[in-house]
CSV table of C-alpha atoms in Angstrom, one decimal:
chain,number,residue,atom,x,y,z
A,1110,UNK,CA,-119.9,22.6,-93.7
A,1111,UNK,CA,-117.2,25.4,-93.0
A,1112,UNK,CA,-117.3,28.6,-91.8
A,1113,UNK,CA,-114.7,31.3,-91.8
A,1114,UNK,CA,-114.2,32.3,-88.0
A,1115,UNK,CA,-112.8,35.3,-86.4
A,1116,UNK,CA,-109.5,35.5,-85.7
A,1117,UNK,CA,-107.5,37.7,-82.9
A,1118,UNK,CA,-103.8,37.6,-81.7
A,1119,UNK,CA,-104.6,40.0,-78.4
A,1120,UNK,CA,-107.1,37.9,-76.3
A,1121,UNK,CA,-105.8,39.2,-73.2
A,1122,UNK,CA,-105.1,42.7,-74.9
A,1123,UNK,CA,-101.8,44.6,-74.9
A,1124,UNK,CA,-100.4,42.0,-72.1
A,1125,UNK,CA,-98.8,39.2,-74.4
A,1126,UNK,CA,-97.4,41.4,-77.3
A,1127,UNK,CA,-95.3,43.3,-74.9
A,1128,UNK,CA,-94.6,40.4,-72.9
A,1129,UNK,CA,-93.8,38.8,-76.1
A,1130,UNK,CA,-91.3,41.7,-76.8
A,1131,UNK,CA,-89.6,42.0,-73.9
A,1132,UNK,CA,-88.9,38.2,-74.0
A,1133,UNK,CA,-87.5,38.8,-77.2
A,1134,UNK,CA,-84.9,41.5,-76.1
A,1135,UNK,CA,-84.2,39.9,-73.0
A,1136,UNK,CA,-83.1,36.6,-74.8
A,1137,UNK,CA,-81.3,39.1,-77.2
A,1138,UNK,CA,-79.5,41.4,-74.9
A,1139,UNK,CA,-78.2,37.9,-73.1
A,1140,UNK,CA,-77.3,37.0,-76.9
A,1141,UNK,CA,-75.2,40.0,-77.6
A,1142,UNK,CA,-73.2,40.1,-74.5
A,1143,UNK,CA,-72.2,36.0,-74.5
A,1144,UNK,CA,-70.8,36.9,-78.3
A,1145,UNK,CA,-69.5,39.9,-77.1
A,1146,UNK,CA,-67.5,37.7,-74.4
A,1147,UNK,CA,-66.5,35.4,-76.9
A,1148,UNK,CA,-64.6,37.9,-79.0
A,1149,UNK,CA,-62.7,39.2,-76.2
A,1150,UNK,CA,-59.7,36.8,-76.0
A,1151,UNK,CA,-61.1,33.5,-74.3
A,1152,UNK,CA,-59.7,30.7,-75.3
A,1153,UNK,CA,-60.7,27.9,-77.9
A,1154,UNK,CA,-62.6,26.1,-75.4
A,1155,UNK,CA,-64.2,28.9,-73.3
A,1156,UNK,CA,-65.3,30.6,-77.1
A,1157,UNK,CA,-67.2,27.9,-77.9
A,1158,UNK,CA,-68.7,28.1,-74.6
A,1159,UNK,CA,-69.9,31.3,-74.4
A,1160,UNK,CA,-70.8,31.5,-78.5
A,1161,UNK,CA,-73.2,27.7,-77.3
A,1162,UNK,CA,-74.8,29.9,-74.6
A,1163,UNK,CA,-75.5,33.1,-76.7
A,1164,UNK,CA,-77.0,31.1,-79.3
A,1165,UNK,CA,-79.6,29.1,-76.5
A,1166,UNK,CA,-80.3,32.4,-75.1
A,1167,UNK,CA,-81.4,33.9,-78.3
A,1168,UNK,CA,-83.0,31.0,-79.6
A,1169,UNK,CA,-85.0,30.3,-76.6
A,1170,UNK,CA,-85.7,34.2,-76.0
A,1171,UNK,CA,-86.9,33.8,-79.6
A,1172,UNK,CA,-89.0,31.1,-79.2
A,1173,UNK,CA,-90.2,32.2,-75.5
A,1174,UNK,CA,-91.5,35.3,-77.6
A,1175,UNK,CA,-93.6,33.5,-80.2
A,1176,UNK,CA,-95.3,31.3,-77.4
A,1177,UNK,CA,-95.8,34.3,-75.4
A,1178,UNK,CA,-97.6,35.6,-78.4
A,1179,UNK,CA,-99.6,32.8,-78.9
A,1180,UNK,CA,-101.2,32.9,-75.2
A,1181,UNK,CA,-103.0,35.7,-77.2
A,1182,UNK,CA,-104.3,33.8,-79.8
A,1183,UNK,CA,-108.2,33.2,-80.2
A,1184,UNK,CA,-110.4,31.3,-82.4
A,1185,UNK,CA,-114.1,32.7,-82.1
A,1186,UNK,CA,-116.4,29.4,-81.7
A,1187,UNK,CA,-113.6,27.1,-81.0
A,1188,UNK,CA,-111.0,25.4,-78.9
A,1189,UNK,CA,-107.0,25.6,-79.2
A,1190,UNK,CA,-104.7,23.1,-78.2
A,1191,UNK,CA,-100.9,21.9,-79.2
A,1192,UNK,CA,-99.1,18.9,-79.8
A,1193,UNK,CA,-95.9,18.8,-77.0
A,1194,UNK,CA,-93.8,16.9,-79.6
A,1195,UNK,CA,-94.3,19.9,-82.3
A,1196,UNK,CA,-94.0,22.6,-79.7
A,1197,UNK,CA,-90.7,21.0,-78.2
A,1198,UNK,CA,-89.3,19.9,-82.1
A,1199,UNK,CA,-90.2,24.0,-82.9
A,1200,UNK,CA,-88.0,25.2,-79.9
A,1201,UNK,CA,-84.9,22.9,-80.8
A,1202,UNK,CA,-84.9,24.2,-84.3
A,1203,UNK,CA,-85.0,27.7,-83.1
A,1204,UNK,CA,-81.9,26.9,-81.1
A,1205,UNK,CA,-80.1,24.8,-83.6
A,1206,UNK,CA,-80.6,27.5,-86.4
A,1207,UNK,CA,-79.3,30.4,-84.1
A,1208,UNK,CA,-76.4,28.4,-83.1
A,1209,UNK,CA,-75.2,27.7,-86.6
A,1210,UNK,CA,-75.3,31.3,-87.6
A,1211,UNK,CA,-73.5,32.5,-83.9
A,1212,UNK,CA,-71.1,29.8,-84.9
A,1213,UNK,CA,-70.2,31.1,-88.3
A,1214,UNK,CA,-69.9,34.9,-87.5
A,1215,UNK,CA,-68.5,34.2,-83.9
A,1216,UNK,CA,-65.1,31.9,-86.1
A,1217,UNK,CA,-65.3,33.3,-89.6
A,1218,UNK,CA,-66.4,36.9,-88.8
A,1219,UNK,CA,-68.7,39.4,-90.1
A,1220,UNK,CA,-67.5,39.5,-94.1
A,1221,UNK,CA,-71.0,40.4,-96.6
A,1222,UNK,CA,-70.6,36.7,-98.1
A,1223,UNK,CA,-70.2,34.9,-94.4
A,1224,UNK,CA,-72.7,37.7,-92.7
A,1225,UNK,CA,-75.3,36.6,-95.4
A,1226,UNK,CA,-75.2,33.4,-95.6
A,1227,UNK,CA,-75.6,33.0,-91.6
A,1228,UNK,CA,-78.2,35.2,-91.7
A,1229,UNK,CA,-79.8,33.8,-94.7
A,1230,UNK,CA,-79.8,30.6,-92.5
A,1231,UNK,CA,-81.0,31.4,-89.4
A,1232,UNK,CA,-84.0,33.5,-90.8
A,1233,UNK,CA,-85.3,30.5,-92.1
A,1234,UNK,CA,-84.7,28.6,-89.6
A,1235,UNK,CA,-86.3,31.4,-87.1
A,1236,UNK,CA,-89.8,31.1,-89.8
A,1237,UNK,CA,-89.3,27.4,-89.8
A,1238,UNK,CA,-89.7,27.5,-86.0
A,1239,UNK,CA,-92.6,29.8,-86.2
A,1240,UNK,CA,-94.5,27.8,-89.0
A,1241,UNK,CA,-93.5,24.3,-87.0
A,1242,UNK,CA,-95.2,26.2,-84.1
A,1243,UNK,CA,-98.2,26.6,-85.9
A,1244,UNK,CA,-98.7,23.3,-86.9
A,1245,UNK,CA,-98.6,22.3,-83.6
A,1246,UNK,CA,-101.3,24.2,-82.5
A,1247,UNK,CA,-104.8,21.9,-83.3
A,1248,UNK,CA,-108.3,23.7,-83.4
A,1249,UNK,CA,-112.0,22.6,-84.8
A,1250,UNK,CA,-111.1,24.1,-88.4
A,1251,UNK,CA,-108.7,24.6,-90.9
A,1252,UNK,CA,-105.7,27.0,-90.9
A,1253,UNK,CA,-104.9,28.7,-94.3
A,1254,UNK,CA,-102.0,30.8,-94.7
A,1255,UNK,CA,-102.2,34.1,-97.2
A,1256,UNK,CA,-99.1,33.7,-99.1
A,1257,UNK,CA,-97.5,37.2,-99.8
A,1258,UNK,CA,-97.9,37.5,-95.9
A,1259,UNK,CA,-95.7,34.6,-95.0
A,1260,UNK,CA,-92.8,36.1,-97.2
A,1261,UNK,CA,-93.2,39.0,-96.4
A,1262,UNK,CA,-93.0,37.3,-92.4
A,1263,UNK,CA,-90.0,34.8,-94.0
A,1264,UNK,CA,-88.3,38.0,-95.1
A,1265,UNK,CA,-88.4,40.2,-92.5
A,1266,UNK,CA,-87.0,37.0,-90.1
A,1267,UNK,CA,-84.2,37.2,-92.8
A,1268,UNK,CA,-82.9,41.0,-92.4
A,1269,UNK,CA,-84.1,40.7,-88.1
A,1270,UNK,CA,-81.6,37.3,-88.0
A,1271,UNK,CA,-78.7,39.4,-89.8
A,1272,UNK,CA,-79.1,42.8,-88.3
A,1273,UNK,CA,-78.8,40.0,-85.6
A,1274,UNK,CA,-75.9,38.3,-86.5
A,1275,UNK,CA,-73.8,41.6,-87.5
A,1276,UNK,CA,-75.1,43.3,-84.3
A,1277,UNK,CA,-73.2,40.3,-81.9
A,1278,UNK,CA,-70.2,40.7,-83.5
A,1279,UNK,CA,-69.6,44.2,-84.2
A,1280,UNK,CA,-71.5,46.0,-80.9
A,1281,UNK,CA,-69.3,45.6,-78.0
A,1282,UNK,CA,-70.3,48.0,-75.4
A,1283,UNK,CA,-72.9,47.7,-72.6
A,1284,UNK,CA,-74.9,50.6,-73.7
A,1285,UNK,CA,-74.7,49.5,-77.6
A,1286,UNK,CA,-75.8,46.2,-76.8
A,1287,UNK,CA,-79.2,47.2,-75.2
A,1288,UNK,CA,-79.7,49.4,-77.7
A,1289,UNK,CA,-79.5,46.9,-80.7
A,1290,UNK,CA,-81.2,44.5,-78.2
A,1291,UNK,CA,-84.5,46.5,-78.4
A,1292,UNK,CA,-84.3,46.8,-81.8
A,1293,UNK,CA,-83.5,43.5,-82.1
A,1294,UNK,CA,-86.4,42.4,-80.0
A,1295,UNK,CA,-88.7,45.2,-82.4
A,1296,UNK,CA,-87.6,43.1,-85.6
A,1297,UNK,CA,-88.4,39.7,-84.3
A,1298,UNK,CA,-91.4,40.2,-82.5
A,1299,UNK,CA,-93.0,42.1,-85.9
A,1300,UNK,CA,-91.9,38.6,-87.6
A,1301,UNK,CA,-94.3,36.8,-84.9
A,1302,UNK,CA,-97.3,39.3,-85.9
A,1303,UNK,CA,-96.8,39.4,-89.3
A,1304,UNK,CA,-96.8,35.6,-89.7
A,1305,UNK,CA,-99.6,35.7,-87.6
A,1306,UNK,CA,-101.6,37.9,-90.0
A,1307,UNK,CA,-101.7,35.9,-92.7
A,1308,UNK,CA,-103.3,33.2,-90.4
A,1309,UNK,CA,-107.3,32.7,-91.1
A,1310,UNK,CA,-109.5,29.6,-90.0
A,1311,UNK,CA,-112.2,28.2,-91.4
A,1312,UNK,CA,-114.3,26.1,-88.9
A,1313,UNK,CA,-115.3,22.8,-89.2
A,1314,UNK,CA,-118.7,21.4,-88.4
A,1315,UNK,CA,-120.4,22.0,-84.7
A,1316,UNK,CA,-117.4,23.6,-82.4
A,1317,UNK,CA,-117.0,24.2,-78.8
A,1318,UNK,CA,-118.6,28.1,-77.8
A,1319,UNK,CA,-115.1,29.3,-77.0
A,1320,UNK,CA,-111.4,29.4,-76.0
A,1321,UNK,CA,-110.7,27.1,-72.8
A,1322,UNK,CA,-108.2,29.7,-71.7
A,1323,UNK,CA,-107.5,28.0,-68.5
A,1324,UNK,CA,-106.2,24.6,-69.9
A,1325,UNK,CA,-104.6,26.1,-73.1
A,1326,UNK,CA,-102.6,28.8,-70.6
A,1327,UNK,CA,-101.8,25.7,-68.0
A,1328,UNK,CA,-100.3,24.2,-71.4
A,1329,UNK,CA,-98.3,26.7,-72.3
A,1330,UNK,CA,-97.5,28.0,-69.2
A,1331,UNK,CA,-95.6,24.5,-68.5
A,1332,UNK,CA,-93.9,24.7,-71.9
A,1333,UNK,CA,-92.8,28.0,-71.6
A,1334,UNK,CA,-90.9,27.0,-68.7
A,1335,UNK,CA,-87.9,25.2,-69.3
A,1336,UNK,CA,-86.6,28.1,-71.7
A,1337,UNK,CA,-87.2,30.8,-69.0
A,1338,UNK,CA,-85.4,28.7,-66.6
A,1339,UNK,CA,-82.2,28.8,-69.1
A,1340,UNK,CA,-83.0,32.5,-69.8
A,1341,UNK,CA,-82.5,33.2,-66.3
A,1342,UNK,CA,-79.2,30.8,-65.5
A,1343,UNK,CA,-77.7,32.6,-68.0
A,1344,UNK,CA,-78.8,36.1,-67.1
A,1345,UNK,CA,-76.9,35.1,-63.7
A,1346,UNK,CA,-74.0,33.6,-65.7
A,1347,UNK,CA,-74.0,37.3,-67.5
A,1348,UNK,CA,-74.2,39.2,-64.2
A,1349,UNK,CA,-71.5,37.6,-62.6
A,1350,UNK,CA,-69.1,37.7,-65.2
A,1351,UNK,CA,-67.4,41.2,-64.7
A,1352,UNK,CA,-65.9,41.5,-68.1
A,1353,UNK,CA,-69.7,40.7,-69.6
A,1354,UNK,CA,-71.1,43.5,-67.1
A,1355,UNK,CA,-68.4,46.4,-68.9
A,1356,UNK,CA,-69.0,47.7,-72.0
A,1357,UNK,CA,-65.0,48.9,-74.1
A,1358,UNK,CA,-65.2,52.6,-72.8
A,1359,UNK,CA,-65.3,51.4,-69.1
A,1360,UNK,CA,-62.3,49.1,-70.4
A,1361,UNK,CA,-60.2,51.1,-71.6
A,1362,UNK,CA,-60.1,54.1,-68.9
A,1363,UNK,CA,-57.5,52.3,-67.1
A,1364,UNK,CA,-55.6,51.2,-69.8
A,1365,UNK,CA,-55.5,54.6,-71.1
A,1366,UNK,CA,-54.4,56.1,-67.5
A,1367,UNK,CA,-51.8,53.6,-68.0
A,1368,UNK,CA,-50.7,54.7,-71.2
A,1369,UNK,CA,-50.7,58.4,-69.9
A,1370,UNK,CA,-48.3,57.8,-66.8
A,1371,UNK,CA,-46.2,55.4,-68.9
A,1372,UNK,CA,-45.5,58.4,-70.8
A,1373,UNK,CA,-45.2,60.6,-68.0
A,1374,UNK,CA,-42.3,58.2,-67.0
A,1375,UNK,CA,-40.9,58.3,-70.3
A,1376,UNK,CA,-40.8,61.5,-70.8
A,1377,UNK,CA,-39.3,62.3,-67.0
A,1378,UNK,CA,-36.8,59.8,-67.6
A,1379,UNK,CA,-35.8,61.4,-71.4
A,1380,UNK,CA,-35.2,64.5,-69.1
A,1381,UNK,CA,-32.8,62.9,-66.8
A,1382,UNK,CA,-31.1,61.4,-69.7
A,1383,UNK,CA,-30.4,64.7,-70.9
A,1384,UNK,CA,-29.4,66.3,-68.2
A,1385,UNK,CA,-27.4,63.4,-67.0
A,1386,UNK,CA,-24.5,64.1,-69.7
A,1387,UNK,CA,-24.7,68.2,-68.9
A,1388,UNK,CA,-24.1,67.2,-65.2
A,1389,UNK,CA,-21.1,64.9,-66.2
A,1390,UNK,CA,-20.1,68.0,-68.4
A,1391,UNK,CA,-19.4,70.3,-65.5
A,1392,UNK,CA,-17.9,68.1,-63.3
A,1393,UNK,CA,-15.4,66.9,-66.0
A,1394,UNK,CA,-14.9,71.1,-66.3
A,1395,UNK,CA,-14.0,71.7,-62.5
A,1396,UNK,CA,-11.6,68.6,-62.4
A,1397,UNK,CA,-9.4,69.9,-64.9
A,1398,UNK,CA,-9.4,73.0,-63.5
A,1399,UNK,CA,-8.5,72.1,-60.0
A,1400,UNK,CA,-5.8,69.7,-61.7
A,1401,UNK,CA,-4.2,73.2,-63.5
């Protein structure tokens, strides 16, 4: 005998869907700038360095964000629980598909064709990830997905990856970043939710009276950990780096002052080398009239 249960993504309230989102545009922000840093001149070596650690920032900020989410999510009438093996094969898909469409756009650029096929990519590879999350979570019940909702999640992931993608390689400065960072962290969190909509659950049999929130949170908790650890060695990585911490307006003041008094110089030394030949004028003058 089944039983349709109730079904809520804000067990603890407002606390995990903003924690959610600012995971999200923390892991994004980090994202931006380690593209950002890639495009500025580093060599062969060091580009594929920094594009590697903007794609496991963004991939684990984006998974970080769905898990976060999921801390919120509640079965009336029965227990949750995950599957480490699906949890951990979720998060290195999230990475893997971020990293091929960095990859792409961070050595072939942001062309329409290139631009859309990466983002085509990674979109499905971010829904992937959150659908491969959900089959790792176990419950007393049956999951059933409404259709039009998960494209409509699948879509949105789509557009969020290549706003994404276009957004590393064509916002440089500091400000511009964060900006498209929040926005960023907007799109992909509303992927999370809307995916999680079209989630219902009908229960199976006798079921435990509720959520053990203590084990399921210890759970997560521990999982969530490794990809906040890397979040934060690269936030470090970011900080330290002065040429990640400046956005192009703060790097080009100087370069313009030194543009200005080059042509200060020029333009003094033009004047000399005017007057120069006036000066030999004269004195040619005053020889040949003290010669007479």
């Amino acid at each position: 005998m089944t039983a349709a249960a109730t079904v809520s993504n804000f067990y603890y309230g407002a606390v995990t869907p903003i924690a959610a989102y600012l995971m999200a545009c923390f892991g994004a922000a980090l994202g931006l700038r380690c593209t950002t840093r890639s495009l500025r001149g580093a060599r062969r070596g060091r580009k594929s360095g920094w594009l590697a650690l903007g794609a496991v920032s963004m991939g684990c900020g984006i998974w970080t964000m769905h898990f976060v989410g999921m801390i919120g999510f509640n079965v009336q009438g029965a227990l949750v629980s995950y599957d480490p093996a699906g949890t951990l094969l979720s998060l290195a898909v999230a990475i893997v598909v971020v990293a091929v469409g960095v990859f792409l756009v961070g050595y072939r650029g942001a062309a329409p064709l290139n631009l859309g096929m990466a983002g085509t990519i990674t979109g499905l590879g971010v829904a992937a990830m959150h659908y491969l999350g959900m089959a790792a979570m176990h419950t007393h019940g049956t999951l059933h997905y409404s259709a039009p909702t998960v494209a409509l999640s699948v879509l949105i992931a789509v557009v969020a990856a290549t706003a994404a993608l276009w957004a590393a390689v064509s916002v440089h400065g500091l400000r511009s970043s964060l900006g498209a960072s929040l926005v960023m962290g907007l799109a992909v969190t509303g992927m999370h939710y809307t995916g999680m909509a079209a989630v219902s659950v009908d229960l199976n049999g006798a079921t435990a009276t509720g959520q053990s929130s203590v084990g399921l949170l210890s759970f997560l908790l521990f999982m969530l950990a490794g990809p906040l650890m890397v979040l934060l060695i690269a936030a470090v990585i970011v900080m330290f780096d002065p040429d990640m911490m400046l956005g192009d307006d703060e790097r080009e003041r100087p370069v313009s002052g030194a543009h200005g008094a080059h042509g200060a110089h020029g333009a003094h030394g033009a004047h000399r080398a005017t007057a120069e030949p006036a000066e030999s004028g004269v004195s040619g003058e005053s020889a040949e009239r003290a010669s007479w």
